[in-house]
Coordinates of C-alpha atoms in Angstrom, one line a residue:
M287 CA 0.1 0.2 -0.4
F288 CA 2.7 2.3 1.1
M289 CA 4.7 1.8 -2.8
F290 CA 1.4 2.5 -3.9
Q291 CA 1.1 5.8 -2.1
R292 CA 4.5 6.6 -3.6
L293 CA 3.6 5.6 -6.9
L294 CA 0.7 7.6 -7.2
E295 CA 2.4 11.1 -5.2
G296 CA 5.8 10.6 -8.2
L297 CA 3.5 10.2 -11.0
R298 CA 1.1 13.4 -9.4
A299 CA 4.7 15.8 -9.2
R300 CA 5.4 14.9 -12.8
F301 CA 1.5 15.6 -13.8
L302 CA 2.0 18.8 -12.0
A303 CA 5.6 19.9 -13.1
S304 CA 4.6 18.7 -16.5
L305 CA 1.3 21.0 -16.1
G306 CA 3.5 23.7 -14.8
V307 CA 6.4 23.9 -17.9
R308 CA 3.2 23.9 -20.5
L309 CA 1.2 26.9 -18.5
C310 CA 4.9 28.9 -18.3
A311 CA 5.1 28.5 -22.3
L312 CA 1.4 29.4 -22.7
V313 CA 2.3 32.8 -20.6
L314 CA 4.6 33.5 -21.9
A315 CA 3.4 32.9 -25.5
A316 CA 0.8 34.9 -24.5
G317 CA 3.1 37.8 -23.2
L318 CA 2.4 37.1 -20.2
P319 CA 5.2 37.0 -17.1
A320 CA 5.8 33.8 -15.6
S321 CA 5.2 35.4 -11.9
G322 CA 1.3 35.1 -11.8
V323 CA 0.8 38.7 -12.2
W324 CA -1.0 39.2 -15.8
A325 CA 0.9 41.3 -18.4
E326 CA -2.2 43.9 -18.7
G327 CA -1.1 44.5 -15.2
A328 CA -3.5 46.6 -12.7
H329 CA -5.1 50.2 -13.6
A330 CA -3.9 51.3 -10.3
I331 CA -1.3 51.3 -7.4
A332 CA -1.5 52.2 -3.7
M333 CA 1.6 52.7 -1.1
H334 CA -0.7 51.0 1.5
G335 CA -3.9 48.6 0.8
K336 CA -6.0 48.9 -2.2
P337 CA -7.2 51.5 -4.7
A338 CA -10.6 52.7 -4.0
L339 CA -11.5 52.8 -7.9
P340 CA -12.2 49.5 -9.6
P341 CA -10.5 49.2 -13.3
D342 CA -14.4 50.7 -14.7
F343 CA -14.1 53.9 -12.9
T344 CA -15.5 56.9 -15.2
H345 CA -14.2 60.1 -13.2
M346 CA -12.5 61.3 -10.3
P347 CA -15.3 61.5 -7.2
Y348 CA -14.0 65.3 -7.1
A349 CA -14.0 66.1 -10.6
N350 CA -16.9 67.2 -12.5
P351 CA -17.1 64.9 -15.6
D352 CA -20.2 67.8 -17.1
A353 CA -17.6 70.7 -17.0
P354 CA -18.1 73.2 -19.9
K355 CA -14.6 73.6 -21.5
G356 CA -13.3 76.9 -22.9
G357 CA -12.6 80.3 -21.1
R358 CA -9.1 81.5 -19.3
L359 CA -8.0 81.0 -15.8
T360 CA -5.3 83.5 -14.6
W361 CA -3.1 82.7 -11.8
G362 CA -1.3 85.6 -9.8
I363 CA 1.9 84.4 -8.6
L364 CA 4.5 86.1 -6.1
G365 CA 7.9 86.3 -7.0
T366 CA 9.4 86.0 -10.9
F367 CA 11.2 83.2 -13.0
D368 CA 13.8 83.0 -15.8
S369 CA 13.4 79.2 -16.3
L370 CA 10.6 76.8 -18.3
N371 CA 12.5 73.8 -17.1
P372 CA 11.2 73.1 -13.2
F373 CA 13.8 69.6 -13.2
I374 CA 16.6 71.4 -12.6
V375 CA 18.6 73.3 -9.6
K376 CA 19.6 76.3 -12.0
G377 CA 17.1 79.3 -12.1
L378 CA 13.8 80.0 -10.7
A379 CA 11.3 77.7 -12.5
V380 CA 7.6 77.8 -14.2
Q381 CA 6.1 75.4 -11.7
P382 CA 2.6 74.6 -13.2
I383 CA 4.8 73.3 -16.2
R384 CA 5.5 70.4 -14.3
A385 CA 1.7 69.7 -13.7
Y386 CA -0.1 71.0 -16.9
V387 CA 2.3 70.4 -20.0
V388 CA 4.5 67.7 -18.7
E389 CA 2.9 64.2 -17.7
S390 CA 3.8 61.0 -15.8
L391 CA 3.4 57.5 -16.3
L392 CA 1.3 57.5 -13.3
A393 CA -1.6 60.3 -11.8
R394 CA -2.3 60.6 -8.3
G395 CA -5.9 60.0 -6.8
Q396 CA -6.1 63.1 -4.3
D397 CA -8.7 61.7 -2.3
E398 CA -6.5 59.2 -1.2
P399 CA -2.7 59.3 0.7
F400 CA -1.1 57.6 -1.6
T401 CA -2.5 55.8 -4.8
L402 CA -1.6 56.3 -8.8
Y403 CA -4.0 55.6 -11.3
G404 CA -3.1 54.4 -15.1
L405 CA -1.6 58.0 -16.8
L406 CA 0.9 57.7 -19.9
A407 CA 1.0 54.1 -18.6
K408 CA -2.4 51.8 -18.9
T409 CA -1.1 49.1 -16.5
V410 CA 1.3 49.0 -13.8
E411 CA 2.8 45.6 -12.2
T412 CA 4.3 44.7 -9.7
D413 CA 5.1 41.8 -6.6
A414 CA 4.5 41.2 -2.9
E415 CA 8.3 42.5 -2.4
R416 CA 8.2 45.6 -4.6
S417 CA 11.8 44.4 -6.5
Y418 CA 10.6 45.5 -9.9
V419 CA 7.8 47.6 -11.6
T420 CA 6.4 47.2 -15.0
F421 CA 4.7 50.4 -16.7
R422 CA 3.1 49.2 -20.1
L423 CA 2.4 52.5 -22.0
D424 CA -1.2 53.5 -23.7
P425 CA -0.6 52.8 -27.3
R426 CA -2.7 56.2 -27.7
A427 CA 0.0 58.6 -25.9
R428 CA 1.5 61.5 -28.0
F429 CA 3.5 64.2 -27.4
S430 CA 2.3 67.5 -28.0
D431 CA 4.4 67.5 -31.6
G432 CA 2.0 64.5 -32.4
K433 CA 4.7 61.5 -32.0
S434 CA 4.1 58.3 -29.7
V435 CA 5.5 58.0 -26.2
Q436 CA 7.5 55.0 -26.6
A437 CA 9.4 52.8 -23.8
E438 CA 12.7 54.4 -25.1
D439 CA 11.4 57.9 -24.1
V440 CA 11.0 56.3 -20.5
L441 CA 14.4 54.7 -20.6
F442 CA 15.6 58.4 -20.9
S443 CA 13.9 59.9 -18.9
W444 CA 14.9 58.0 -16.2
Q445 CA 18.9 58.2 -17.0
L446 CA 18.4 61.9 -17.6
L447 CA 16.7 63.0 -14.5
R448 CA 19.2 60.5 -12.7
D449 CA 22.4 62.0 -14.1
H450 CA 21.2 65.6 -14.8
G451 CA 17.5 66.5 -12.5
R452 CA 17.5 68.0 -9.5
P453 CA 19.2 66.4 -6.6
N454 CA 15.2 64.7 -5.0
L455 CA 15.3 63.3 -8.4
R456 CA 19.2 62.0 -8.6
Q457 CA 18.6 60.4 -5.7
Y458 CA 15.4 58.6 -6.5
Y459 CA 16.4 57.6 -9.8
A460 CA 19.7 56.3 -9.0
K461 CA 18.3 53.2 -6.5
V462 CA 17.2 51.6 -9.6
A463 CA 19.6 48.7 -10.2
K464 CA 18.7 48.6 -14.2
A465 CA 15.4 49.1 -16.5
E466 CA 15.1 47.5 -19.9
A467 CA 12.5 47.8 -22.7
P468 CA 11.5 44.6 -23.6
D469 CA 9.3 46.1 -26.1
P470 CA 8.2 49.7 -27.8
L471 CA 5.2 50.0 -25.1
T472 CA 6.9 48.3 -21.9
V473 CA 9.2 49.0 -19.4
R474 CA 11.0 47.3 -16.4
F475 CA 12.7 48.9 -13.8
D476 CA 14.9 46.3 -11.9
L477 CA 14.8 47.4 -7.9
T478 CA 16.8 45.2 -6.2
G479 CA 18.6 45.8 -3.5
A480 CA 16.5 49.2 -3.4
N481 CA 14.7 48.0 -0.1
D482 CA 12.2 50.9 -0.6
R483 CA 8.6 50.1 -1.2
E484 CA 7.3 53.6 -2.7
L485 CA 9.7 53.0 -5.6
P486 CA 7.4 51.9 -7.8
L487 CA 5.2 54.8 -6.9
I488 CA 8.2 57.3 -7.4
L489 CA 8.7 55.7 -11.1
G490 CA 5.2 56.0 -11.8
L491 CA 5.3 59.6 -11.1
M492 CA 8.4 60.3 -13.0
P493 CA 7.7 63.4 -15.9
I494 CA 8.5 61.5 -19.6
L495 CA 10.4 64.0 -21.7
P496 CA 11.0 63.1 -25.3
K497 CA 13.8 61.4 -26.3
H498 CA 13.6 63.4 -29.8
A499 CA 13.2 66.8 -28.8
V500 CA 16.0 67.1 -25.6
D501 CA 19.5 68.1 -25.8
V502 CA 21.2 66.7 -22.5
A503 CA 24.1 69.1 -23.4
T504 CA 21.9 71.5 -22.8
F505 CA 19.4 70.4 -20.4
E506 CA 20.7 71.9 -16.9
E507 CA 21.1 75.3 -18.5
T508 CA 17.9 77.5 -18.2
T509 CA 15.6 78.1 -20.6
L510 CA 12.6 80.0 -22.2
T511 CA 11.7 77.5 -24.6
G512 CA 8.2 75.5 -23.8
P513 CA 9.3 72.2 -23.8
I514 CA 7.3 69.5 -26.0
A515 CA 5.9 66.8 -23.8
S516 CA 2.2 65.2 -23.8
G517 CA 0.4 67.0 -21.4
P518 CA -3.0 68.6 -21.6
Y519 CA -1.2 72.5 -22.5
R520 CA 1.4 74.2 -24.2
V521 CA 3.6 77.2 -23.7
A522 CA 2.1 79.3 -26.5
A523 CA 3.9 83.1 -24.9
V524 CA 6.5 83.7 -21.9
K525 CA 7.1 88.0 -21.7
P526 CA 10.3 86.7 -19.5
G527 CA 9.8 87.5 -15.6
A528 CA 6.1 88.7 -16.1
S529 CA 3.8 85.8 -17.7
V530 CA 3.6 82.4 -19.4
T531 CA 0.9 81.7 -21.1
L532 CA -0.6 77.7 -21.7
T533 CA -2.8 77.1 -24.0
R534 CA -4.8 73.4 -24.1
N535 CA -3.5 71.2 -26.5
P536 CA -6.9 70.6 -28.7
D537 CA -5.3 67.1 -30.0
Y538 CA -4.4 66.0 -26.7
W539 CA -4.3 62.5 -26.1
G540 CA -5.6 61.6 -23.1
R541 CA -8.8 64.1 -22.8
D542 CA -10.8 60.9 -22.9
L543 CA -9.2 59.4 -19.8
P544 CA -11.3 58.5 -16.8
I545 CA -8.4 60.2 -14.5
N546 CA -8.8 63.6 -16.4
R547 CA -12.6 64.1 -17.2
G548 CA -13.7 66.4 -15.4
L549 CA -10.4 68.2 -15.6
Y550 CA -8.1 70.7 -17.4
N551 CA -11.6 72.6 -18.6
F552 CA -10.1 76.2 -19.5
D553 CA -9.0 76.9 -23.0
E554 CA -6.3 79.1 -21.5
I555 CA -4.1 79.3 -18.5
R556 CA -2.6 82.7 -18.0
L557 CA 0.5 82.6 -15.2
D558 CA 0.9 86.3 -13.8
Y559 CA 4.1 87.2 -11.6
F560 CA 3.9 90.0 -9.3
R561 CA 7.2 90.6 -7.3
E562 CA 5.9 92.3 -4.6
A563 CA 2.8 90.4 -2.0
N564 CA 1.1 93.8 -1.8
G565 CA 1.0 94.7 -5.5
Q566 CA -0.3 91.3 -6.1
F567 CA -3.3 91.6 -3.8
E568 CA -4.0 95.2 -5.2
A569 CA -3.8 93.5 -8.6
F570 CA -6.5 90.9 -7.1
K571 CA -9.2 93.3 -5.8
R572 CA -9.1 95.2 -9.0
G573 CA -9.8 91.8 -10.8
L574 CA -6.5 91.2 -12.9
Y575 CA -6.2 87.5 -12.1
D576 CA -8.6 84.6 -11.2
F577 CA -8.2 83.4 -7.5
R578 CA -5.7 83.5 -4.5
V579 CA -5.3 81.3 -1.5
E580 CA -4.6 83.4 1.5
H581 CA -1.4 82.6 4.1
E582 CA -1.9 86.1 6.0
P583 CA -4.7 85.8 8.9
L584 CA -4.9 89.1 9.3
R585 CA -5.7 90.0 5.9
W586 CA -8.0 87.0 5.9
H587 CA -9.7 88.2 8.8
D588 CA -9.9 91.9 7.5
G589 CA -8.4 92.7 4.1
Y590 CA -11.3 91.7 2.0
D591 CA -13.7 94.6 2.8
F592 CA -13.8 95.8 -0.6
P593 CA -16.7 96.5 -2.9
A594 CA -16.3 93.0 -5.2
V595 CA -16.6 90.8 -2.2
K596 CA -19.6 92.6 -0.6
S597 CA -21.6 92.5 -3.6
G598 CA -20.6 88.8 -4.2
E599 CA -18.5 88.9 -7.0
V600 CA -15.8 87.8 -5.1
I601 CA -16.8 84.5 -3.3
R602 CA -14.2 83.2 -0.5
D603 CA -14.0 79.4 0.2
T604 CA -13.0 77.7 3.3
I605 CA -11.6 74.5 2.8
K606 CA -10.5 72.0 5.5
P607 CA -8.5 69.3 4.0
G608 CA -8.0 65.5 5.4
V609 CA -4.3 65.9 5.0
P610 CA -1.6 67.0 8.1
Q611 CA -1.9 70.8 8.6
P612 CA 1.1 72.8 7.1
S613 CA 3.3 74.3 9.8
E614 CA 5.4 77.2 10.1
F615 CA 8.5 77.2 11.5
L616 CA 11.0 79.6 12.3
V617 CA 14.1 77.6 10.9
F618 CA 17.6 77.4 12.6
N619 CA 20.8 77.0 9.8
T620 CA 22.3 74.4 12.2
R621 CA 25.3 75.2 9.4
R622 CA 26.1 78.3 10.9
P623 CA 27.8 78.0 14.6
I624 CA 25.6 80.2 16.7
F625 CA 23.0 77.6 16.0
A626 CA 25.1 74.6 15.9
D627 CA 24.5 73.7 19.7
I628 CA 21.2 72.5 20.6
R629 CA 20.8 73.9 24.1
V630 CA 20.8 77.2 22.6
R631 CA 18.1 75.7 19.6
R632 CA 15.8 74.9 22.9
A633 CA 16.6 78.3 25.0
L634 CA 15.4 80.2 21.5
T635 CA 12.4 77.9 21.7
L636 CA 11.5 79.1 25.2
L637 CA 11.9 82.7 24.3
L638 CA 9.0 82.9 21.2
D639 CA 5.5 84.2 23.4
F640 CA 3.1 81.9 20.7
E641 CA 0.3 83.4 23.4
L642 CA 1.2 87.2 22.6
I643 CA 1.4 87.0 18.9
N644 CA -1.4 85.0 18.5
R645 CA -4.0 87.5 19.9
N646 CA -2.4 90.5 18.6
Y647 CA -1.4 89.2 15.0
F648 CA -4.0 86.8 14.4
F649 CA -6.8 87.3 16.4
G650 CA -6.4 83.5 18.0
L651 CA -6.6 81.6 14.7
Y652 CA -3.7 79.6 15.1
S653 CA -3.0 76.8 17.2
R654 CA 0.5 75.5 17.7
V655 CA 1.9 72.3 17.7
A656 CA 5.6 70.9 17.8
G657 CA 6.3 67.9 15.1
Y658 CA 5.7 67.7 11.2
F659 CA 2.5 65.8 10.7
A660 CA -0.3 67.8 13.1
G661 CA -3.8 67.3 12.9
S662 CA -2.8 63.8 11.4
D663 CA -2.6 60.6 12.7
L664 CA 1.0 60.4 11.9
S665 CA 1.5 62.9 14.8
A666 CA 3.9 62.0 17.7
Y667 CA 3.1 65.3 20.0
G668 CA 1.2 64.3 22.7
R669 CA 1.1 60.5 22.2
S670 CA 3.1 57.7 24.1
A671 CA 5.0 56.1 21.2
D672 CA 4.2 52.1 20.8
A673 CA 6.1 49.5 21.2
R674 CA 6.8 49.1 17.5
E675 CA 8.5 52.8 17.8
R676 CA 10.4 52.2 21.0
E677 CA 12.0 49.5 19.1
L678 CA 12.8 51.7 15.9
L679 CA 14.2 54.5 18.3
K680 CA 16.1 51.4 20.5
S681 CA 19.7 52.3 18.8
F682 CA 18.9 56.0 19.4
A683 CA 17.1 56.1 22.9
A684 CA 20.1 58.7 24.3
Q685 CA 19.2 61.3 22.3
I686 CA 15.5 61.0 22.5
P687 CA 14.4 62.8 25.6
P688 CA 12.1 60.8 27.9
D689 CA 9.0 63.3 27.6
I690 CA 9.3 63.2 23.8
M691 CA 9.1 59.5 23.7
D692 CA 6.1 59.4 26.3
G693 CA 3.7 62.4 24.9
S694 CA 4.6 64.2 27.8
Y695 CA 6.4 67.2 26.2
R696 CA 4.8 70.4 25.8
L697 CA 5.7 73.4 23.8
P698 CA 6.3 76.5 26.4
V699 CA 3.3 78.5 27.2
T700 CA 3.5 81.7 28.6
D701 CA 1.6 84.3 30.6
G702 CA 1.0 86.4 26.8
S703 CA 2.4 89.1 28.2
G704 CA 5.3 89.7 26.6
R705 CA 7.5 89.5 29.8
D706 CA 7.5 85.5 31.2
R707 CA 9.5 85.4 33.5
T708 CA 9.9 81.4 33.9
T709 CA 10.5 80.8 30.3
L710 CA 13.1 83.5 30.9
R711 CA 15.0 81.9 33.6
A712 CA 14.9 79.0 31.8
A713 CA 16.4 79.8 28.3
L714 CA 19.2 81.7 30.4
K715 CA 20.1 79.1 32.1
L716 CA 20.4 77.0 28.6
L717 CA 22.2 79.8 27.5
S718 CA 24.7 79.8 30.2
D719 CA 24.9 75.6 29.8
A720 CA 26.2 76.8 26.3
G721 CA 28.6 78.9 26.8
Y722 CA 27.0 82.5 27.2
D723 CA 26.3 85.2 29.7
L724 CA 25.0 88.3 30.1
D725 CA 27.2 91.8 30.1
G726 CA 24.8 93.6 31.6
T727 CA 21.8 93.8 28.8
V728 CA 24.2 91.9 26.3
L729 CA 24.5 88.3 26.1
R730 CA 27.9 87.1 25.1
N731 CA 30.0 84.5 24.3
R732 CA 31.9 83.5 27.5
A733 CA 35.5 83.0 25.4
T734 CA 35.3 85.3 22.9
K735 CA 32.7 87.9 24.4
A736 CA 31.0 88.5 21.1
P737 CA 27.8 89.4 21.4
F738 CA 25.0 86.9 20.6
T739 CA 23.2 88.0 17.0
F740 CA 22.1 86.6 13.9
E741 CA 19.8 87.6 11.3
M742 CA 16.4 86.7 10.3
L743 CA 15.7 87.0 6.8
V744 CA 11.8 87.9 5.6
T745 CA 10.0 88.0 2.2
T746 CA 6.4 88.9 3.2
R747 CA 4.5 91.3 5.6
D748 CA 3.5 88.6 7.8
Q749 CA 6.9 87.0 8.2
E750 CA 8.3 90.5 9.2
R751 CA 5.7 91.3 12.0
I752 CA 6.4 87.7 13.3
A753 CA 10.2 88.3 13.1
L754 CA 9.7 92.2 14.5
A755 CA 7.5 90.1 17.6
F756 CA 10.5 87.5 18.2
Q757 CA 13.1 90.5 17.7
R758 CA 11.1 92.1 21.5
D759 CA 11.2 88.8 22.7
L760 CA 14.6 87.7 22.3
K761 CA 16.1 91.6 23.6
R762 CA 14.8 90.3 26.7
A763 CA 17.7 87.6 27.1
G764 CA 20.0 90.2 25.7
I765 CA 20.2 88.6 22.4
A766 CA 19.9 91.6 19.3
P767 CA 18.5 89.9 15.7
T768 CA 19.0 92.2 13.0
V769 CA 15.4 91.8 10.3
R770 CA 16.4 91.8 6.9
A771 CA 13.4 92.1 4.2
V772 CA 14.6 91.1 0.7
D773 CA 12.3 90.6 -2.4
P774 CA 10.9 87.2 -3.3
V775 CA 13.6 86.2 -5.8
Q776 CA 16.3 87.1 -3.3
F777 CA 14.8 85.1 -0.7
D778 CA 14.0 82.0 -3.0
Q779 CA 17.9 82.1 -4.0
R780 CA 19.4 82.4 -0.6
R781 CA 17.3 80.0 0.8
L782 CA 18.6 77.4 -1.6
A783 CA 21.7 78.1 -1.5
Y784 CA 21.5 77.9 2.6
E785 CA 22.8 81.2 2.9
F786 CA 20.9 82.7 5.8
D787 CA 20.9 82.4 9.8
M788 CA 17.5 82.0 10.6
I789 CA 14.3 81.7 7.8
Q790 CA 10.7 81.5 8.2
N791 CA 9.5 78.2 5.9
R792 CA 7.0 75.4 5.6
W793 CA 7.2 71.9 4.6
D794 CA 3.5 71.0 3.8
Q795 CA 3.3 66.6 4.2
S796 CA 0.8 64.2 3.0
L797 CA -1.0 60.8 4.6
S798 CA 1.4 59.1 3.2
P799 CA 5.2 60.3 3.7
G800 CA 8.1 59.0 1.6
N801 CA 11.3 59.9 0.1
E802 CA 11.1 63.2 0.1
Q803 CA 11.5 62.9 3.5
Y804 CA 15.1 62.3 2.7
F805 CA 14.9 65.3 0.6
Y806 CA 13.4 67.4 3.3
W807 CA 16.3 66.1 6.4
G808 CA 18.3 63.2 4.9
S809 CA 22.1 64.2 5.7
A810 CA 22.6 63.4 2.3
A811 CA 20.7 66.7 1.4
A812 CA 22.2 68.6 4.3
D813 CA 25.1 70.1 2.2
N814 CA 23.3 69.6 -1.4
P815 CA 22.4 73.1 -2.3
G816 CA 18.6 72.8 -3.6
T817 CA 16.9 70.3 -1.2
R818 CA 14.5 71.2 1.3
N819 CA 16.7 70.5 4.4
Y820 CA 16.7 74.1 5.3
M821 CA 18.2 73.5 8.4
G822 CA 21.2 71.0 7.6
A823 CA 19.7 68.3 10.1
R824 CA 22.3 65.5 9.8
D825 CA 21.0 62.7 12.4
P826 CA 21.1 59.1 11.7
A827 CA 18.4 58.5 13.8
V828 CA 16.1 60.9 11.2
D829 CA 18.0 59.0 8.1
A830 CA 17.0 55.2 10.0
M831 CA 13.1 56.5 10.9
I832 CA 13.0 57.5 7.1
G833 CA 14.6 54.0 5.7
A834 CA 12.0 52.2 7.7
L835 CA 8.5 54.0 7.0
L836 CA 9.8 53.1 3.4
E837 CA 10.3 49.7 4.2
A838 CA 6.7 49.5 5.7
R839 CA 4.6 46.7 5.0
D840 CA 1.7 47.6 6.5
H841 CA -0.3 51.0 7.5
T842 CA 0.0 50.1 11.4
A843 CA 3.4 49.6 10.9
F844 CA 4.2 52.9 8.5
V845 CA 2.0 55.4 11.5
S846 CA 4.4 54.0 13.8
A847 CA 7.7 54.6 11.8
V848 CA 6.4 58.1 11.0
R849 CA 5.7 58.8 14.4
A850 CA 9.0 57.6 15.2
L851 CA 10.9 60.1 12.5
D852 CA 8.4 62.6 14.1
R853 CA 9.9 62.4 17.4
A854 CA 13.2 62.3 16.1
L855 CA 13.0 65.4 14.4
I856 CA 11.1 67.2 17.5
S857 CA 14.0 66.5 19.6
G858 CA 16.6 67.9 17.3
F859 CA 14.8 71.3 18.3
Y860 CA 15.9 72.4 14.4
T861 CA 12.7 74.7 14.5
I862 CA 10.9 77.0 16.6
P863 CA 7.1 76.2 15.5
L864 CA 4.9 78.7 14.8
F865 CA 1.4 77.8 14.1
N866 CA -0.6 75.1 12.8
V867 CA -2.9 75.9 9.6
S868 CA -5.9 74.0 9.5
E869 CA -7.9 75.4 6.8
Q870 CA -7.4 76.5 3.4
W871 CA -8.5 79.9 2.5
I872 CA -8.9 80.5 -1.0
A873 CA -11.0 83.8 -2.7
R874 CA -12.0 83.8 -6.6
W875 CA -14.1 85.8 -8.4
N876 CA -17.3 84.3 -9.5
R877 CA -16.6 83.8 -13.0
I878 CA -14.5 80.7 -11.7
E879 CA -16.7 78.0 -10.3
R880 CA -15.5 74.6 -9.0
P881 CA -16.9 71.5 -7.9
K882 CA -19.3 70.6 -5.1
A883 CA -17.4 68.0 -3.7
T884 CA -13.5 68.9 -2.4
A885 CA -10.5 66.0 -2.8
L886 CA -9.0 64.9 0.2
S887 CA -5.9 67.1 -0.6
G888 CA -8.1 70.3 -0.8
Y889 CA -8.0 72.9 -3.6
L890 CA -7.6 71.6 -7.1
P891 CA -7.7 74.7 -9.9
E892 CA -7.4 71.7 -12.4
T893 CA -10.9 70.6 -11.8
W894 CA -12.6 74.4 -11.9
W895 CA -14.0 76.2 -15.0
S896 CA -15.3 79.1 -16.7
K897 CA -19.0 80.2 -16.1
G898 CA -18.7 81.7 -19.2
Q899 CA -19.4 85.5 -17.9
P900 CA -17.5 88.1 -19.7
Q901 CA -13.8 88.5 -17.8
A902 CA -14.1 92.1 -17.5
G903 CA -11.2 93.3 -16.1
Q904 CA -8.5 91.2 -16.6
A905 CA -5.3 92.3 -17.9
K906 CA -4.5 91.3 -21.6

């Protein structure tokens, strides 16, 4: 009986092996991968979990599929530009080029933390380990010159941006072990060794440029020539430093895709630049551009009392997005010796009288949270670390204060008088420990006798008010900083080159932070001009936590990793938290209409449309 069973098992094994060979042959003959995933792949990919929309979705839930086409949308942008290439460090680029002219393989679903749906790529395929990703291009995809988008364009774009793109692009794309094109419409990226589960999605968002229309030798130079690309708009006119006009491509290949239905409704988009914030606002009041995102609470509170608002011609929208609240910070440049000591940074954090500033300047509209993911489940502030976080931070426990680990740490709260003695005494004690003593009314370095002073660089009226208020707070401790106001162009140039002592800045976060965190505060970005690591953070704990969030397999592990990152950043005291913004304030002329539904990410001008009314008052 035993021998008979062995014989049956042997026959069964040989049969299954033979069947497997035949199935594999059929799979390969049909153009299907032997991995078991169909070659047509999936219509979407999510960072964690599954995409919310099925393969047969008709439009995005935040778009109006019946939105009329036509009209013009005019933007008012603070600053200037000298380049139409947003993919390089050099120059000040027109950023909307990326969204409206140049497409990627996949497009974001704005109602989900991080899900991408097919665009230039009709499908995407990967494995459970995310050790590779394969994109199958839509055969209908065309560049604006009519030439089809081919696999060789994808490979070219990857190589071009890896070798000549912005630092974050070079960093992302250098993780690819190998890239190949099995056929003219298929691209496969080997991600072996990357240990980065986000990388397939990062590659899905890669901008695709035409190999036949890009000169590699001059790619890193600024240019005012509009790029040839596959997006819904083309560059029609450029007035250097002043305006750019985009016109909708009547032959746009992707206008009927579900991902695009109800989007890109204007025939023309005009980008008007203003060098000064007050002049920009006055231009809006005159109807010279169609909408503005307001960032100054004082202006939002009492600046919108002009006749067009009272008559209903200008509409004010208050939107509550579902992403982490954008947070404003005063940023220490720790590359400067004066801010290299964490005790100095902690002392200056104590000296800011937020309660006084919030009452006098912001009408009590703001709250204040330490950390970089405020208002979301990702924030560590006020939460005790779970077991997974403690395990992740075990090797760095000595540098994470116990109160930050157990969630009891709170930002200092003053009595709002501008003369709080408790915080002043605590700050002076930290400064003394760091080697600074009061000499009369001047704080001096104990060894060199040099006075404690630095420069706060500002560019808007709101930033200047905050800086002057902080200047008064610091004077009580014998610190005499200077406040220097510069135009937006100079501010951006100095910020990108890290030529400042302290600036005000905000980092907008999503519900799915990933590789961009290296760009924000990774050690490799600290001395690389053009990144957003403005504080110059070089912390192995921060680097390790970013790595952990990229390796997380499920949402629970991911949340723990992000919270651990938040704790490491809070512990570094790289910034002084100013306030958190829980709402988006949008003002628009009523000639512009928007859908009733709002995306998780907030306002989306690409979903708006013209009501067809005469656009009187707009500049020609």
